[in-house]
Short mmCIF file of C-alpha atoms and ligand atoms in Angstrom, two decimals:
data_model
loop_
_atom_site.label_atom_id
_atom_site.label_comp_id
_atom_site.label_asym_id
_atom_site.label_seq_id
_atom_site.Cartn_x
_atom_site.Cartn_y
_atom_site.Cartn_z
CA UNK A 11 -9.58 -32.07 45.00
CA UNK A 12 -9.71 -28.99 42.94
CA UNK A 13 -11.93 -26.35 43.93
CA UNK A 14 -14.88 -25.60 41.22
CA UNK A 15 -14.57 -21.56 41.46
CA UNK A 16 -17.69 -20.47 39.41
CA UNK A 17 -19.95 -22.94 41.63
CA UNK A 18 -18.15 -21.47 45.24
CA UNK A 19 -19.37 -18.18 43.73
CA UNK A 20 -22.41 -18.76 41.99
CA UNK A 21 -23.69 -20.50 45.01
CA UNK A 22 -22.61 -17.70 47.58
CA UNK A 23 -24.70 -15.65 45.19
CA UNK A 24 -27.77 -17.77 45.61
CA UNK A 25 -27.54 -16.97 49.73
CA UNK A 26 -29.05 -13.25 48.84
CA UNK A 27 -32.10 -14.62 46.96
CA UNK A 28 -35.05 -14.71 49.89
CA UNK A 29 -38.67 -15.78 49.59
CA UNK A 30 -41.23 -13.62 47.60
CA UNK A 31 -38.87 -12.32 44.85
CA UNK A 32 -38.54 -12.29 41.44
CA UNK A 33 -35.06 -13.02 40.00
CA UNK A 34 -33.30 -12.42 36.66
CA UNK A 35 -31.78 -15.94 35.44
CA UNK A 36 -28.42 -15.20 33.80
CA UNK A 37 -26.57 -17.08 30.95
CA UNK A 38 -23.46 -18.93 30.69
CA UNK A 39 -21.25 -21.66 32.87
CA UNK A 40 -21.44 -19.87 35.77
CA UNK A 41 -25.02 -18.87 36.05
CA UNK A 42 -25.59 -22.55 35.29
CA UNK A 43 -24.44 -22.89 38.98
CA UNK A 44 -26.76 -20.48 40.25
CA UNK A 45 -29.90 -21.72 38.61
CA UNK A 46 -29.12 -25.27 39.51
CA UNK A 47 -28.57 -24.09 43.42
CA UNK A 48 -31.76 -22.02 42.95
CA UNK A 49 -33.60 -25.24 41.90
CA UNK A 50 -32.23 -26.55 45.08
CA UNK A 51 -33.69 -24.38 47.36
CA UNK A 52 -37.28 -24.28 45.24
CA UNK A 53 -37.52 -27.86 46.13
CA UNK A 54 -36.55 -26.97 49.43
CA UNK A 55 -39.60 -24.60 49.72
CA UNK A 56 -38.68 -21.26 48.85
CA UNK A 57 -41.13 -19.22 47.02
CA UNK A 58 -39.85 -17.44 43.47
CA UNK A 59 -40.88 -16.23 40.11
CA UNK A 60 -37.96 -16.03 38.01
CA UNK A 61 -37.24 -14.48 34.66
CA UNK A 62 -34.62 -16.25 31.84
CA UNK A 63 -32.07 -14.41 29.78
CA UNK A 64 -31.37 -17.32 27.49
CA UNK A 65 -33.40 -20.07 25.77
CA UNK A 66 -30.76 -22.42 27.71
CA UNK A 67 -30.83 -21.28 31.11
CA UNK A 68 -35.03 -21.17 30.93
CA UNK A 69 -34.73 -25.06 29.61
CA UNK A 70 -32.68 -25.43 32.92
CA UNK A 71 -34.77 -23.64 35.00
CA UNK A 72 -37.76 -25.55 33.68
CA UNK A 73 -36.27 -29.01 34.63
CA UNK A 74 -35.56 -27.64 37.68
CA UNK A 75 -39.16 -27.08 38.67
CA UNK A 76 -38.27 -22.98 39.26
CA UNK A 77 -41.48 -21.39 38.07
CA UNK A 78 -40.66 -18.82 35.45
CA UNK A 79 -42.46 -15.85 34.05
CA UNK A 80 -42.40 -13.73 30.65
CA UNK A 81 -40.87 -10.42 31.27
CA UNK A 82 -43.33 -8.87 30.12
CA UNK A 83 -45.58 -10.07 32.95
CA UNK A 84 -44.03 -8.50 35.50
CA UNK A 85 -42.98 -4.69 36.29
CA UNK A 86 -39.14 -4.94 37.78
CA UNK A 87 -37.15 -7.72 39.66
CA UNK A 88 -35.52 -7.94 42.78
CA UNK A 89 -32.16 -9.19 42.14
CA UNK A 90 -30.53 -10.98 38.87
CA UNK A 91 -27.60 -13.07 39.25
CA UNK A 92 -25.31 -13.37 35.81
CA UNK A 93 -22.08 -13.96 34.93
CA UNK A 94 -19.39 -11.79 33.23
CA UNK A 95 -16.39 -11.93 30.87
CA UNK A 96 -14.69 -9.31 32.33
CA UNK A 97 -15.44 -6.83 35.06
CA UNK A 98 -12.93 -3.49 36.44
CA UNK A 99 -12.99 -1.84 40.14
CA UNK A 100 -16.00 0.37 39.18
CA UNK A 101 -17.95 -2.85 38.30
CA UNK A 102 -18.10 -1.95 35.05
CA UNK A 103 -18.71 -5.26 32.76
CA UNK A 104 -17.77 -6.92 29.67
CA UNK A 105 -21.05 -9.22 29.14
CA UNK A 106 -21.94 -11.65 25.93
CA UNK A 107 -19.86 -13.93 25.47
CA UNK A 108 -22.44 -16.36 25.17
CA UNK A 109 -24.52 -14.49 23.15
CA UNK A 110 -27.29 -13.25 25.27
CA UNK A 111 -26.21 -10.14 25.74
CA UNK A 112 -29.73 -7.89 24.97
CA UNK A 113 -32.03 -10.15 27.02
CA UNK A 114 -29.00 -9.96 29.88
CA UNK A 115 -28.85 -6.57 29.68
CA UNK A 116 -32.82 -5.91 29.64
CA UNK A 117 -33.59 -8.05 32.89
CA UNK A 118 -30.49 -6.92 34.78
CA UNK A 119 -31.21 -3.06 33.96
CA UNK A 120 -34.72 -3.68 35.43
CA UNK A 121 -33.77 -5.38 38.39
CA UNK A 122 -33.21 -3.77 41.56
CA UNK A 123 -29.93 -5.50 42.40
CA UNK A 124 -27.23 -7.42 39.98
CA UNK A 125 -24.89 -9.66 41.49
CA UNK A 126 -22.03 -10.71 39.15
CA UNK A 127 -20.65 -13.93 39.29
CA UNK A 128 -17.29 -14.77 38.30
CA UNK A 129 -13.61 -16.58 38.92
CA UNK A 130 -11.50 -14.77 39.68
CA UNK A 131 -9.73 -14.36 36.23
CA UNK A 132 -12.41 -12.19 35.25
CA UNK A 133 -11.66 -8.92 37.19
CA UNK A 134 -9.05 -6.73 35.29
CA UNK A 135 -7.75 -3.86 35.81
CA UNK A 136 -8.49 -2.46 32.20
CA UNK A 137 -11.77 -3.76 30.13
CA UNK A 138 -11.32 -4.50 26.36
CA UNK A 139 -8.61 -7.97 26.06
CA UNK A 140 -11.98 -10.20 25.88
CA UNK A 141 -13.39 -9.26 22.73
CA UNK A 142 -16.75 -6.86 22.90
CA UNK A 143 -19.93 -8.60 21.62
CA UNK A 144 -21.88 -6.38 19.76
CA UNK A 145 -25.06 -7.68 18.59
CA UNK A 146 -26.30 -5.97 15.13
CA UNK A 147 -29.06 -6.52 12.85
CA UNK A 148 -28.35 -8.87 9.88
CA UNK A 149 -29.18 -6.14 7.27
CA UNK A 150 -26.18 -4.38 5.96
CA UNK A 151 -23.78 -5.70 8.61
CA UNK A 152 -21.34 -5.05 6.73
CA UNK A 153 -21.80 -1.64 6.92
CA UNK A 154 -22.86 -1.46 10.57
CA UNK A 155 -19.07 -3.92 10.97
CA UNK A 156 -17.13 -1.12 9.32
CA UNK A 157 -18.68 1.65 11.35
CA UNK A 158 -17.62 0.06 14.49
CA UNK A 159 -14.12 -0.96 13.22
CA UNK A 160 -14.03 2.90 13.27
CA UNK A 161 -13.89 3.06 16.93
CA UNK A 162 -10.85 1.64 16.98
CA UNK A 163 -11.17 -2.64 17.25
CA UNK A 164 -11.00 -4.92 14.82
CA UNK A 165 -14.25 -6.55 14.51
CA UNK A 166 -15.15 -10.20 13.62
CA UNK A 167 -18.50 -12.08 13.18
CA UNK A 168 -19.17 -14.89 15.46
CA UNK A 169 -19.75 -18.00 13.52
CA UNK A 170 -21.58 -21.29 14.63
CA UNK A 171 -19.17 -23.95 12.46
CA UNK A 172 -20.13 -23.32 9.07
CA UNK A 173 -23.20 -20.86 9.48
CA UNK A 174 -23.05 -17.35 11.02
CA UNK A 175 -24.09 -17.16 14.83
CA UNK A 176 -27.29 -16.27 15.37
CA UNK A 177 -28.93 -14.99 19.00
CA UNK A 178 -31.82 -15.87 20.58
CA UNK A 179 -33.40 -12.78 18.86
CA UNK A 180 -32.43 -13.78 15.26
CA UNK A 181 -29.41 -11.37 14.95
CA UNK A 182 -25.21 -11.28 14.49
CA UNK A 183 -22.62 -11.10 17.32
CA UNK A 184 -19.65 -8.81 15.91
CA UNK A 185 -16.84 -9.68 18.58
CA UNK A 186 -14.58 -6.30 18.55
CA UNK A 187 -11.53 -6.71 19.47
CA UNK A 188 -10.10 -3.41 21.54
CA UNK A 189 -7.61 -4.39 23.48
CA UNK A 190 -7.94 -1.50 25.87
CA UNK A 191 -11.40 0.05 26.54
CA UNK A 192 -10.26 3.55 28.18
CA UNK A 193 -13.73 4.98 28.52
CA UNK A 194 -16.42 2.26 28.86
CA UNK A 195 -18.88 4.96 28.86
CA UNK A 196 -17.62 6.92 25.60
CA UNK A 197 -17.66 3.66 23.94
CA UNK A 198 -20.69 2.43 25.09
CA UNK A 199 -22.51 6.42 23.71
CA UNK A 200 -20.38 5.77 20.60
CA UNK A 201 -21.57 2.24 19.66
CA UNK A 202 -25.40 3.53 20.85
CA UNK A 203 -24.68 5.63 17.76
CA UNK A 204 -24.82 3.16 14.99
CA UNK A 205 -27.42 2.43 13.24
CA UNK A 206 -27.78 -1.29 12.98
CA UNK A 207 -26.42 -1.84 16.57
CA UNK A 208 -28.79 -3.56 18.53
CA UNK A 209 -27.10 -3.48 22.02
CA UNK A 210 -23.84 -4.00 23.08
CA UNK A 211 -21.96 -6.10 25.97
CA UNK A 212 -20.63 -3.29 28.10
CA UNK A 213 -22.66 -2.80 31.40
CA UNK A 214 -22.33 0.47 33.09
CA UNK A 215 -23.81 1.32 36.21
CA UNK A 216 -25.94 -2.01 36.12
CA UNK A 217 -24.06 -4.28 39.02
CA UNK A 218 -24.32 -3.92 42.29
CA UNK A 219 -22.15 -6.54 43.65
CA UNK A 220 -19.51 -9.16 42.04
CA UNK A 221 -18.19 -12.41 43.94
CA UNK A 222 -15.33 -13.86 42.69
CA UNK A 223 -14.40 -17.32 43.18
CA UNK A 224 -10.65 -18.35 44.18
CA UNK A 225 -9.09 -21.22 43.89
CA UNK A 226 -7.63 -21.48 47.36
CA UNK A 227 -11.29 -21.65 47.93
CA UNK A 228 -12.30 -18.33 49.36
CA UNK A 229 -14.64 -15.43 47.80
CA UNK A 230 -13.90 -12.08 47.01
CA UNK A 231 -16.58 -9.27 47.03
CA UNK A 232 -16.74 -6.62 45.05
CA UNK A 233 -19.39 -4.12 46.05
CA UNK A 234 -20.40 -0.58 44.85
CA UNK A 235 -20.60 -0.08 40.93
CA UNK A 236 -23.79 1.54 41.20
CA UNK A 237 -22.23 4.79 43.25
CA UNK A 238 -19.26 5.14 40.73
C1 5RP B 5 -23.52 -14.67 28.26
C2 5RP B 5 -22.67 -13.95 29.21
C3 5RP B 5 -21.99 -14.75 30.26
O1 5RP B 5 -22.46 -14.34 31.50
C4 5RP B 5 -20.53 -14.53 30.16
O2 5RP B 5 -20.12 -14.93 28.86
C5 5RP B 5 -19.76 -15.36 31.20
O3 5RP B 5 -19.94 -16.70 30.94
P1 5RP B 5 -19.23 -17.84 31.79
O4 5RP B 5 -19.80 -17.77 33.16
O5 5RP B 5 -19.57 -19.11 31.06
O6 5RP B 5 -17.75 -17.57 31.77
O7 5RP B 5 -22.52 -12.75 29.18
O8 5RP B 5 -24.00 -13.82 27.26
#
């Protein structure tokens, strides 16, 4: 029987979450494991207020029975477990490809701890082959598209069949295509720049901790992006 890697790790995650807290729900195939093991162990008994990044992953939380709150009603979180599209050494991520990219980054930023979940195909050694979701503002994209093509990547709006993609907050995903990222962090200042970027999928100095999934079965941990 094959071996489901994003549940192994999604689940390992889901050991670190302990009574009391209050935990960032993350988006995506992966997280779907974690929220569903989190429902698990609500039913079980344990005691958590959690926070969704997604529209979809509070719908599954809320079936679940895990009792959610706004963000805005709470100061910080303890611990947010999310998944990623491609993560380096220094834990530095490449986060959106579903989309929820600003709401991600928001609740993991305030959380005390981020654990990444992932298979194991999503560690690299260089970011940038998966293309970088930027989300902008629907107003002048096209201008705020040909500023960013400047940095380098070829840049392509995410479409939803026939219509334009739109997030959960009402705006575009322009997926730029790098290829190699050599500075996440002069990128990252450089796409900050643009007017008409809302946020952008690279997370620096956010995770703590990433577990990888294997397909012989075993986990790998990653730990440490926060001291880099
Ligand atoms: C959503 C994300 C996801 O975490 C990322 O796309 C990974 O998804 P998956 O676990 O389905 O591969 O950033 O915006």
């Amino acid at each position: 029987m094959s071996v489901n890697v994003k549940q192994l790790a999604a689940e390992k995650a889901v050991e670190y979450v302990q009574d009391g807290m209050k935990v960032g729900l993350g988006t995506g195939s992966t997280a779907y494991w974690a929220i569903r093991r989190l429902g698990e162990r609500v039913s079980e008994g344990l005691n958590i207020t959690a926070v969704a990044t997604s529209r979809a992953s509070e719908e599954q939380a809320r079936e679940l029975g895990i009792p959610l709150v706004a963000f805005g009603d709470i100061d910080s979180l303890d611990l947010t477990i999310d998944g990623a599209d491609e993560l380096d050494s220094k834990l530095q991520l490449i986060k959106g490809g579903g989309g929820a990219l600003l709401r991600e980054k928001i609740v993991a930023g305030n959380s005390s701890r981020m654990i990444v979940v992932a298979d194991e195909s999503k560690a690299v050694h260089t970011l940038g082959k998966f293309p970088l979701p930027v989300e902008i503002v629907p107003f002048a994209w096209e201008w705020t598209v040909a500023e960013i093509a400047k940095l380098g990547c070829k840049p392509e709006l995410r479409r939803s069949g026939e219509e334009l993609y739109r997030t959960d907050n009402g705006n575009y995903i322009a997926d730029c295509r790098f290829e190699v990222i050599d500075s996440a962090p002069e990128l990252a200042l450089a796409l900050q720049g643009i007017t008409g970027v809302v946020e952008h999928g690279l997370f620096i100095g956010i995770a703590d901790m990433a577990i990888l999934g294997k397909s012989d079965g075993s986990i790998e941990i990653i730990e440490g992006g926060k001291e880099e």
